[in-house]
Amino acid sequence: MSQLQHEIAKRRTFGIISHPDAGKTTITEKLLLLGNAIQLAGTVKGKKTGRMATSDWMQMEQDRGISITTSVMQFPYKERMVNLLDTPGHEDFSEDTYRTLTAVDSVLMVIDGAKGVEDRTIKLMDVCRLRDTPIFTFINKMDREVRDHIEVLDEIETVLNIQCAPITWPIGMGKAFQGVYNLYKDTVHIFTPGQNSVVPDDIQIQGLDSAEARQQLGDDVVDELLEEIELVRGASHEFDLDAYLRGEMTPVFFGTALANFGIREMLDYFVDWAPAPIARQTNEREVAPTEDKFSGFIFKIQANMDPKHRDRIAFMRVCSGAYTRGMKMRHTRMGKDIKIADAVTFLAGDRSNVEEAISGDIIGLHNHGTIQIGDTFTQGEELQFTGIPHFAPELFKRVRLKDPLKMKQLQKGLQQLSEEGATQLFMPLNNNDLILGAVGVLQFDVVQQRLRDEYKVECIYEPINVNTARWVECDDERMLEDFKRKGAENLAIDGGGYLTYIAPSRVNLSLTQERWPDIRFRDTREH
Ligand code: G4P
């Protein structure tokens, strides 16, 4: 194995999916603690968008340092290099989450042990299913009175349609929680309370039916657990690594993120079993992570992450080869070679200039408006990675300025914020309106506040008669020109320069589709 291959094999790039409040932020923090990326828990503040008012969310967002620490986190753990990509919990940010999930190789699913499978988890699992992403499961909050565990496993199997293979099993719950039992190693892992913010002790006893375990846990607990484990083995599946890698089976771990227990017991397996960087599909061919030549794609863009520098960062998943500082890359959509000397990396949550990054890593490129979500960069080959879509927005508003002299600022702000992909800007062909489209309502408030804070523009929204948008394509140039002339009143150019049909109603859309059968109206856009 070459040095590069060896390094790639060490990478574990993943994201966490969960319903808001299941404990994603708390687990992230404890993972960073275990990876020595932070010294004391309590230093990572999450964006708890799930149950926050917009203003709270904006307040937290204003400290842009938070976003960066939670966007991408890299830390070493046991000979491996772990890349954790944040996925926003709030459903109004689901597009961002969707695209982030295109950039990972596996996923950790967090379930609240008291609640079981919840809405958001079901939706996010659907996304993972599209690519058969391998999934680890952590059932959280064992320090509380939670639901019957076998029942929760059953729910995961039936609702999420994935086989469960418990690796650890909780010993008691709530106030009586004493630790976890490893079904494969026959080891008892003892929970010590009061270690919420430090790396917890690792106390292990070999053998559940041992004198030491009986002394520690008590005979009653051991006897009950022995019986329960019998039942669990009968009711669940035996772990099969290949089935996990195919996305058909999930290893399940129990613990409490808040009280900081059970996560190491999971992470030790995660770095072992989770896949190293996998091959990625392009329009031409599959790209293997071990290829010598560099390639990568942009899955996320964030503007003004650091208000002092007012920069825009494009997050790139490296798919093959290595980035080295100062190298030339081909921006294939633009057909241009560019020299990149100042890509940033996210080691231990700090942002620093990166000398080298390899398959599986995430680097940040400074974007001056030329980079779009979905763009591919290579070392010369004309490739385009596929499967990183924009979705047609469902909600639309016309944007008006309070101070008409600030038009340029407004356009710039809307354009730059739309690059992030959460909102989309549409400019009609036959008037000067600026129409903002979004998938969730929260986005409108966020844009309004960010325009004020980051671009010093006050805007107001007005209702507009647009119901849905479709990206328009046609192989016949003449026909497209004809369509543009006749349908101009409902056509716009989006922030990426693509022709879009903005339909006043569903009926109008279907009638137009019927009238123009050779024109494609797409509800997702890829390059
Ligand atoms: P999220 O990112 O998935 O939205 O969840 P987050 O980690 O923010 O956790 C949501 C709430 O659940 C928080 O409580 C957190 O402290 C709590 N929590 C997380 N893990 C556990 C656990 O293992 N046991 C128990 N009992 N609670 C847990 P909060 O009161 O809403 O917020 P905070 O004031 O504690 O920050």
Short mmCIF file of N, CA, C and O in Angstrom, two decimals, residues 210-322:
data_model
loop_
_atom_site.label_atom_id
_atom_site.label_comp_id
_atom_site.label_asym_id
_atom_site.label_seq_id
_atom_site.Cartn_x
_atom_site.Cartn_y
_atom_site.Cartn_z
N SER A 210 -19.71 -13.18 36.29
CA SER A 210 -18.46 -13.36 37.04
C SER A 210 -18.65 -12.81 38.45
O SER A 210 -19.55 -12.00 38.70
N ALA A 211 -17.79 -13.26 39.32
CA ALA A 211 -17.89 -12.82 40.71
C ALA A 211 -17.73 -11.30 40.79
O ALA A 211 -18.45 -10.62 41.53
N GLU A 212 -16.83 -10.78 39.98
CA GLU A 212 -16.57 -9.35 40.02
C GLU A 212 -17.80 -8.55 39.57
O GLU A 212 -18.16 -7.54 40.19
N ALA A 213 -18.44 -9.05 38.50
CA ALA A 213 -19.63 -8.35 38.00
C ALA A 213 -20.75 -8.44 39.02
O ALA A 213 -21.48 -7.48 39.27
N ARG A 214 -20.89 -9.60 39.62
CA ARG A 214 -21.94 -9.78 40.62
C ARG A 214 -21.71 -8.87 41.83
O ARG A 214 -22.66 -8.30 42.38
N GLN A 215 -20.45 -8.72 42.17
CA GLN A 215 -20.14 -7.85 43.30
C GLN A 215 -20.43 -6.39 42.96
O GLN A 215 -20.99 -5.64 43.76
N GLN A 216 -20.08 -6.03 41.76
CA GLN A 216 -20.27 -4.64 41.34
C GLN A 216 -21.75 -4.29 41.13
O GLN A 216 -22.24 -3.26 41.58
N LEU A 217 -22.46 -5.19 40.42
CA LEU A 217 -23.82 -4.85 40.01
C LEU A 217 -24.89 -5.40 40.97
O LEU A 217 -26.03 -4.90 40.99
N GLY A 218 -24.55 -6.41 41.68
CA GLY A 218 -25.54 -7.08 42.53
C GLY A 218 -26.09 -8.30 41.81
O GLY A 218 -26.27 -8.27 40.59
N ASP A 219 -26.39 -9.38 42.58
CA ASP A 219 -26.87 -10.63 41.98
C ASP A 219 -28.16 -10.44 41.20
O ASP A 219 -28.33 -10.98 40.11
N ASP A 220 -29.08 -9.67 41.78
CA ASP A 220 -30.39 -9.49 41.13
C ASP A 220 -30.23 -8.88 39.75
O ASP A 220 -30.82 -9.34 38.77
N VAL A 221 -29.42 -7.83 39.69
CA VAL A 221 -29.22 -7.14 38.41
C VAL A 221 -28.59 -8.10 37.40
O VAL A 221 -29.03 -8.18 36.24
N VAL A 222 -27.58 -8.83 37.82
CA VAL A 222 -26.91 -9.74 36.89
C VAL A 222 -27.86 -10.82 36.40
O VAL A 222 -27.95 -11.09 35.19
N ASP A 223 -28.61 -11.42 37.32
CA ASP A 223 -29.53 -12.49 36.93
C ASP A 223 -30.59 -11.97 35.94
O ASP A 223 -30.89 -12.62 34.93
N GLU A 224 -31.09 -10.82 36.25
CA GLU A 224 -32.11 -10.23 35.37
C GLU A 224 -31.52 -9.93 34.00
O GLU A 224 -32.13 -10.19 32.96
N LEU A 225 -30.31 -9.40 34.03
CA LEU A 225 -29.66 -9.04 32.77
C LEU A 225 -29.35 -10.28 31.93
O LEU A 225 -29.51 -10.29 30.70
N LEU A 226 -28.92 -11.35 32.60
CA LEU A 226 -28.62 -12.59 31.87
C LEU A 226 -29.86 -13.07 31.12
O LEU A 226 -29.79 -13.47 29.95
N GLU A 227 -30.98 -12.97 31.80
CA GLU A 227 -32.24 -13.37 31.17
C GLU A 227 -32.59 -12.46 30.01
O GLU A 227 -32.97 -12.91 28.92
N GLU A 228 -32.45 -11.17 30.26
CA GLU A 228 -32.79 -10.19 29.23
C GLU A 228 -31.92 -10.38 27.99
O GLU A 228 -32.40 -10.32 26.85
N ILE A 229 -30.65 -10.64 28.22
CA ILE A 229 -29.71 -10.80 27.10
C ILE A 229 -30.10 -12.03 26.25
O ILE A 229 -30.01 -11.99 25.02
N GLU A 230 -30.54 -13.07 26.92
CA GLU A 230 -31.04 -14.25 26.21
C GLU A 230 -32.14 -13.83 25.22
O GLU A 230 -32.13 -14.19 24.04
N LEU A 231 -33.04 -13.05 25.78
CA LEU A 231 -34.19 -12.57 25.01
C LEU A 231 -33.74 -11.70 23.84
O LEU A 231 -34.21 -11.84 22.71
N VAL A 232 -32.80 -10.80 24.15
CA VAL A 232 -32.29 -9.88 23.12
C VAL A 232 -31.64 -10.66 21.98
O VAL A 232 -31.89 -10.39 20.80
N ARG A 233 -30.85 -11.65 22.34
CA ARG A 233 -30.17 -12.43 21.30
C ARG A 233 -31.19 -13.12 20.40
O ARG A 233 -31.01 -13.19 19.19
N GLY A 234 -32.27 -13.57 21.03
CA GLY A 234 -33.30 -14.25 20.25
C GLY A 234 -34.08 -13.29 19.37
O GLY A 234 -34.46 -13.63 18.25
N ALA A 235 -34.26 -12.06 19.87
CA ALA A 235 -35.16 -11.13 19.17
C ALA A 235 -34.44 -10.25 18.15
O ALA A 235 -35.08 -9.53 17.39
N SER A 236 -33.09 -10.31 18.15
CA SER A 236 -32.39 -9.40 17.23
C SER A 236 -31.49 -10.19 16.29
O SER A 236 -31.47 -11.41 16.31
N HIS A 237 -30.75 -9.46 15.47
CA HIS A 237 -29.87 -10.13 14.50
C HIS A 237 -28.43 -10.15 15.00
O HIS A 237 -28.01 -9.26 15.73
N GLU A 238 -27.70 -11.13 14.52
CA GLU A 238 -26.28 -11.15 14.82
C GLU A 238 -25.60 -10.17 13.87
O GLU A 238 -26.00 -10.06 12.70
N PHE A 239 -24.60 -9.46 14.36
CA PHE A 239 -23.97 -8.45 13.51
C PHE A 239 -23.23 -9.08 12.33
O PHE A 239 -22.52 -10.07 12.47
N ASP A 240 -23.43 -8.46 11.17
CA ASP A 240 -22.79 -8.94 9.95
C ASP A 240 -22.21 -7.70 9.25
O ASP A 240 -22.96 -6.83 8.79
N LEU A 241 -20.88 -7.61 9.22
CA LEU A 241 -20.21 -6.42 8.71
C LEU A 241 -20.64 -6.08 7.28
O LEU A 241 -20.88 -4.91 6.95
N ASP A 242 -20.76 -7.10 6.44
CA ASP A 242 -21.13 -6.83 5.05
C ASP A 242 -22.55 -6.27 4.94
O ASP A 242 -22.81 -5.38 4.14
N ALA A 243 -23.44 -6.82 5.76
CA ALA A 243 -24.82 -6.32 5.73
C ALA A 243 -24.86 -4.87 6.20
O ALA A 243 -25.62 -4.05 5.67
N TYR A 244 -24.01 -4.55 7.17
CA TYR A 244 -23.90 -3.15 7.62
C TYR A 244 -23.39 -2.27 6.48
O TYR A 244 -23.95 -1.21 6.19
N LEU A 245 -22.34 -2.73 5.82
CA LEU A 245 -21.75 -1.91 4.74
C LEU A 245 -22.71 -1.76 3.56
O LEU A 245 -22.63 -0.78 2.82
N ARG A 246 -23.60 -2.72 3.40
CA ARG A 246 -24.61 -2.60 2.33
C ARG A 246 -25.80 -1.73 2.76
O ARG A 246 -26.70 -1.49 1.98
N GLY A 247 -25.80 -1.30 4.02
CA GLY A 247 -26.90 -0.46 4.51
C GLY A 247 -28.13 -1.25 4.92
O GLY A 247 -29.20 -0.69 5.10
N GLU A 248 -27.96 -2.55 5.10
CA GLU A 248 -29.13 -3.38 5.43
C GLU A 248 -29.25 -3.64 6.92
O GLU A 248 -30.30 -4.05 7.40
N MET A 249 -28.15 -3.44 7.63
CA MET A 249 -28.16 -3.73 9.07
C MET A 249 -27.44 -2.63 9.82
O MET A 249 -26.48 -2.06 9.31
N THR A 250 -27.95 -2.31 11.01
CA THR A 250 -27.25 -1.30 11.81
C THR A 250 -26.82 -1.85 13.16
O THR A 250 -27.62 -2.47 13.86
N PRO A 251 -25.54 -1.67 13.50
CA PRO A 251 -25.12 -2.04 14.86
C PRO A 251 -25.68 -1.00 15.82
O PRO A 251 -25.70 0.19 15.52
N VAL A 252 -26.18 -1.46 16.98
CA VAL A 252 -26.85 -0.55 17.91
C VAL A 252 -26.09 -0.47 19.24
O VAL A 252 -25.66 -1.49 19.78
N PHE A 253 -25.94 0.76 19.72
CA PHE A 253 -25.24 1.03 20.97
C PHE A 253 -26.14 1.87 21.87
O PHE A 253 -26.96 2.63 21.38
N PHE A 254 -25.97 1.71 23.16
CA PHE A 254 -26.79 2.46 24.12
C PHE A 254 -25.90 3.34 25.00
O PHE A 254 -24.72 3.02 25.21
N GLY A 255 -26.48 4.40 25.53
CA GLY A 255 -25.72 5.22 26.46
C GLY A 255 -26.43 6.51 26.77
O GLY A 255 -27.62 6.69 26.47
N THR A 256 -25.69 7.40 27.38
CA THR A 256 -26.23 8.72 27.68
C THR A 256 -25.21 9.78 27.31
O THR A 256 -24.08 9.78 27.84
N ALA A 257 -25.58 10.63 26.38
CA ALA A 257 -24.65 11.65 25.92
C ALA A 257 -24.43 12.68 27.02
O ALA A 257 -23.31 13.11 27.28
N LEU A 258 -25.52 13.04 27.69
CA LEU A 258 -25.43 14.06 28.72
C LEU A 258 -24.49 13.62 29.84
O LEU A 258 -23.59 14.34 30.22
N ALA A 259 -24.71 12.42 30.34
CA ALA A 259 -23.86 11.93 31.42
C ALA A 259 -22.57 11.32 30.88
O ALA A 259 -21.74 10.82 31.62
N ASN A 260 -22.40 11.39 29.55
CA ASN A 260 -21.13 11.05 28.92
C ASN A 260 -20.75 9.58 29.08
O ASN A 260 -19.65 9.26 29.51
N PHE A 261 -21.66 8.71 28.73
CA PHE A 261 -21.31 7.29 28.82
C PHE A 261 -21.88 6.47 27.66
O PHE A 261 -23.04 6.64 27.29
N GLY A 262 -21.05 5.59 27.15
CA GLY A 262 -21.50 4.69 26.08
C GLY A 262 -21.02 5.15 24.71
O GLY A 262 -21.08 4.41 23.74
N ILE A 263 -20.54 6.37 24.66
CA ILE A 263 -20.12 6.92 23.36
C ILE A 263 -18.75 6.37 22.95
O ILE A 263 -18.55 5.99 21.80
N ARG A 264 -17.85 6.27 23.91
CA ARG A 264 -16.55 5.68 23.58
C ARG A 264 -16.75 4.22 23.15
O ARG A 264 -16.12 3.75 22.20
N GLU A 265 -17.65 3.51 23.87
CA GLU A 265 -17.90 2.11 23.57
C GLU A 265 -18.42 1.97 22.14
O GLU A 265 -18.25 0.93 21.51
N MET A 266 -19.06 3.02 21.62
CA MET A 266 -19.51 3.01 20.24
C MET A 266 -18.40 3.46 19.29
O MET A 266 -18.15 2.84 18.26
N LEU A 267 -17.72 4.54 19.66
CA LEU A 267 -16.70 5.12 18.78
C LEU A 267 -15.58 4.12 18.46
O LEU A 267 -15.07 4.07 17.34
N ASP A 268 -15.24 3.31 19.45
CA ASP A 268 -14.19 2.30 19.24
C ASP A 268 -14.56 1.37 18.08
O ASP A 268 -13.71 0.98 17.28
N TYR A 269 -15.83 1.02 18.00
CA TYR A 269 -16.29 0.17 16.89
C TYR A 269 -16.45 0.97 15.61
O TYR A 269 -16.19 0.49 14.52
N PHE A 270 -16.91 2.19 15.79
CA PHE A 270 -17.16 3.02 14.61
C PHE A 270 -15.90 3.17 13.77
O PHE A 270 -15.93 2.97 12.55
N VAL A 271 -14.79 3.51 14.41
CA VAL A 271 -13.57 3.75 13.63
C VAL A 271 -13.07 2.46 12.98
O VAL A 271 -12.34 2.48 11.99
N ASP A 272 -13.49 1.34 13.53
CA ASP A 272 -13.11 0.04 12.98
C ASP A 272 -13.99 -0.35 11.79
O ASP A 272 -13.51 -0.72 10.74
N TRP A 273 -15.30 -0.27 11.99
CA TRP A 273 -16.25 -0.83 11.03
C TRP A 273 -16.70 0.15 9.94
O TRP A 273 -17.01 -0.27 8.83
N ALA A 274 -16.81 1.42 10.30
CA ALA A 274 -17.34 2.38 9.32
C ALA A 274 -16.42 2.41 8.10
O ALA A 274 -15.20 2.23 8.22
N PRO A 275 -17.00 2.60 6.92
CA PRO A 275 -16.19 2.51 5.71
C PRO A 275 -15.20 3.67 5.57
O PRO A 275 -15.50 4.80 5.94
N ALA A 276 -14.04 3.37 5.03
CA ALA A 276 -13.11 4.41 4.59
C ALA A 276 -13.75 5.05 3.34
O ALA A 276 -14.76 4.56 2.84
N PRO A 277 -13.19 6.14 2.84
CA PRO A 277 -13.80 6.81 1.68
C PRO A 277 -14.17 5.83 0.55
O PRO A 277 -13.38 4.96 0.20
N ILE A 278 -15.40 6.01 0.05
CA ILE A 278 -15.88 5.12 -1.00
C ILE A 278 -15.84 5.84 -2.35
O ILE A 278 -15.67 7.05 -2.42
N ALA A 279 -16.00 5.05 -3.42
CA ALA A 279 -15.97 5.61 -4.77
C ALA A 279 -17.19 6.51 -5.00
O ALA A 279 -18.23 6.32 -4.38
N ARG A 280 -17.05 7.47 -5.89
CA ARG A 280 -18.15 8.41 -6.18
C ARG A 280 -18.43 8.45 -7.68
O ARG A 280 -17.52 8.35 -8.49
N GLN A 281 -19.70 8.64 -7.99
CA GLN A 281 -20.13 8.61 -9.38
C GLN A 281 -20.00 9.99 -10.04
O GLN A 281 -20.33 11.01 -9.43
N THR A 282 -19.53 9.99 -11.28
CA THR A 282 -19.55 11.23 -12.07
C THR A 282 -20.37 10.98 -13.33
O THR A 282 -20.82 9.86 -13.57
N ASN A 283 -20.51 12.00 -14.15
CA ASN A 283 -21.24 11.84 -15.41
C ASN A 283 -20.52 10.88 -16.35
O ASN A 283 -21.12 10.29 -17.24
N GLU A 284 -19.22 10.69 -16.16
CA GLU A 284 -18.43 9.87 -17.07
C GLU A 284 -18.14 8.47 -16.52
O GLU A 284 -18.23 7.49 -17.21
N ARG A 285 -17.73 8.44 -15.27
CA ARG A 285 -17.25 7.18 -14.71
C ARG A 285 -17.23 7.28 -13.19
O ARG A 285 -17.43 8.36 -12.63
N GLU A 286 -16.95 6.14 -12.55
CA GLU A 286 -16.82 6.16 -11.10
C GLU A 286 -15.38 6.57 -10.75
O GLU A 286 -14.45 6.12 -11.41
N VAL A 287 -15.25 7.42 -9.73
CA VAL A 287 -13.92 7.84 -9.32
C VAL A 287 -13.57 7.14 -8.01
O VAL A 287 -14.29 7.25 -7.02
N ALA A 288 -12.45 6.39 -8.02
CA ALA A 288 -12.04 5.68 -6.81
C ALA A 288 -11.23 6.62 -5.92
O ALA A 288 -10.48 7.46 -6.43
N PRO A 289 -11.39 6.48 -4.59
CA PRO A 289 -10.69 7.39 -3.69
C PRO A 289 -9.16 7.27 -3.79
O PRO A 289 -8.45 8.21 -3.46
N THR A 290 -8.71 6.12 -4.26
CA THR A 290 -7.26 5.88 -4.28
C THR A 290 -6.59 6.34 -5.58
O THR A 290 -5.39 6.16 -5.74
N GLU A 291 -7.37 6.91 -6.49
CA GLU A 291 -6.73 7.42 -7.71
C GLU A 291 -5.72 8.51 -7.36
O GLU A 291 -5.95 9.28 -6.42
N ASP A 292 -4.66 8.58 -8.14
CA ASP A 292 -3.60 9.55 -7.84
C ASP A 292 -4.03 10.99 -8.05
O ASP A 292 -3.65 11.88 -7.32
N LYS A 293 -4.85 11.15 -9.11
CA LYS A 293 -5.19 12.53 -9.44
C LYS A 293 -6.30 13.06 -8.55
O LYS A 293 -7.26 12.35 -8.24
N PHE A 294 -6.16 14.32 -8.23
CA PHE A 294 -7.09 14.97 -7.33
C PHE A 294 -8.48 15.20 -7.95
O PHE A 294 -8.58 15.53 -9.13
N SER A 295 -9.54 15.01 -7.16
CA SER A 295 -10.86 15.47 -7.57
C SER A 295 -11.71 15.73 -6.32
O SER A 295 -11.41 15.20 -5.24
N GLY A 296 -12.75 16.53 -6.47
CA GLY A 296 -13.64 16.82 -5.35
C GLY A 296 -14.85 17.58 -5.81
O GLY A 296 -14.89 18.04 -6.95
N PHE A 297 -15.85 17.68 -4.94
CA PHE A 297 -17.04 18.47 -5.30
C PHE A 297 -17.49 19.35 -4.14
O PHE A 297 -17.17 19.08 -2.98
N ILE A 298 -18.22 20.39 -4.48
CA ILE A 298 -18.69 21.35 -3.49
C ILE A 298 -20.09 20.93 -3.02
O ILE A 298 -21.00 20.75 -3.84
N PHE A 299 -20.27 20.74 -1.71
CA PHE A 299 -21.59 20.34 -1.21
C PHE A 299 -22.25 21.42 -0.38
O PHE A 299 -23.42 21.33 -0.02
N LYS A 300 -21.49 22.46 -0.07
CA LYS A 300 -22.06 23.49 0.82
C LYS A 300 -21.29 24.79 0.63
O LYS A 300 -20.08 24.76 0.43
N ILE A 301 -22.01 25.89 0.69
CA ILE A 301 -21.34 27.19 0.63
C ILE A 301 -21.87 28.02 1.78
O ILE A 301 -23.06 27.99 2.08
N GLN A 302 -21.00 28.72 2.43
CA GLN A 302 -21.45 29.55 3.52
C GLN A 302 -20.82 30.94 3.41
O GLN A 302 -19.60 31.05 3.29
N ALA A 303 -21.66 31.96 3.46
CA ALA A 303 -21.16 33.33 3.31
C ALA A 303 -20.86 33.93 4.68
O ALA A 303 -21.50 33.59 5.67
N ASN A 304 -19.88 34.82 4.69
CA ASN A 304 -19.59 35.62 5.89
C ASN A 304 -19.42 34.79 7.14
O ASN A 304 -19.98 35.10 8.18
N MET A 305 -18.68 33.72 7.02
CA MET A 305 -18.51 32.88 8.20
C MET A 305 -17.74 33.64 9.25
O MET A 305 -17.97 33.49 10.44
N ASP A 306 -16.79 34.41 8.79
CA ASP A 306 -16.02 35.21 9.70
C ASP A 306 -16.30 36.67 9.34
O ASP A 306 -15.83 37.16 8.32
N PRO A 307 -17.10 37.36 10.17
CA PRO A 307 -17.52 38.71 9.78
C PRO A 307 -16.35 39.65 9.58
O PRO A 307 -16.43 40.62 8.85
N LYS A 308 -15.23 39.35 10.23
CA LYS A 308 -14.06 40.22 10.08
C LYS A 308 -13.50 40.16 8.67
O LYS A 308 -12.98 41.10 8.14
N HIS A 309 -13.60 38.98 8.08
CA HIS A 309 -13.03 38.83 6.73
C HIS A 309 -14.08 38.86 5.64
O HIS A 309 -13.76 38.98 4.48
N ARG A 310 -15.33 38.77 6.04
CA ARG A 310 -16.43 38.77 5.09
C ARG A 310 -16.18 37.82 3.93
O ARG A 310 -16.31 38.17 2.77
N ASP A 311 -15.77 36.65 4.26
CA ASP A 311 -15.45 35.72 3.18
C ASP A 311 -16.57 34.71 2.99
O ASP A 311 -17.46 34.57 3.83
N ARG A 312 -16.50 34.06 1.87
CA ARG A 312 -17.48 33.02 1.57
C ARG A 312 -16.70 31.73 1.38
O ARG A 312 -15.76 31.69 0.59
N ILE A 313 -17.08 30.73 2.10
CA ILE A 313 -16.34 29.47 2.03
C ILE A 313 -17.17 28.42 1.29
O ILE A 313 -18.34 28.22 1.57
N ALA A 314 -16.52 27.77 0.33
CA ALA A 314 -17.14 26.65 -0.36
C ALA A 314 -16.53 25.37 0.22
O ALA A 314 -15.31 25.21 0.22
N PHE A 315 -17.39 24.50 0.73
CA PHE A 315 -16.90 23.26 1.36
C PHE A 315 -16.78 22.17 0.30
O PHE A 315 -17.75 21.85 -0.38
N MET A 316 -15.58 21.63 0.20
CA MET A 316 -15.35 20.60 -0.80
C MET A 316 -15.04 19.26 -0.17
O MET A 316 -14.21 19.15 0.74
N ARG A 317 -15.70 18.24 -0.65
CA ARG A 317 -15.36 16.88 -0.27
C ARG A 317 -14.29 16.42 -1.25
O ARG A 317 -14.51 16.40 -2.46
N VAL A 318 -13.12 16.05 -0.74
CA VAL A 318 -12.08 15.51 -1.61
C VAL A 318 -12.44 14.06 -1.93
O VAL A 318 -12.74 13.27 -1.03
N CYS A 319 -12.50 13.73 -3.21
CA CYS A 319 -12.95 12.39 -3.63
C CYS A 319 -11.82 11.49 -4.09
O CYS A 319 -11.96 10.27 -4.11
N SER A 320 -10.71 12.08 -4.54
CA SER A 320 -9.57 11.25 -4.94
C SER A 320 -8.31 12.09 -4.85
O SER A 320 -8.37 13.33 -4.85
N GLY A 321 -7.17 11.40 -4.80
CA GLY A 321 -5.88 12.09 -4.79
C GLY A 321 -5.71 12.96 -3.58
O GLY A 321 -6.29 12.71 -2.53
N ALA A 322 -4.89 14.00 -3.73
CA ALA A 322 -4.59 14.86 -2.59
C ALA A 322 -4.56 16.32 -3.02
O ALA A 322 -4.16 16.64 -4.13
#
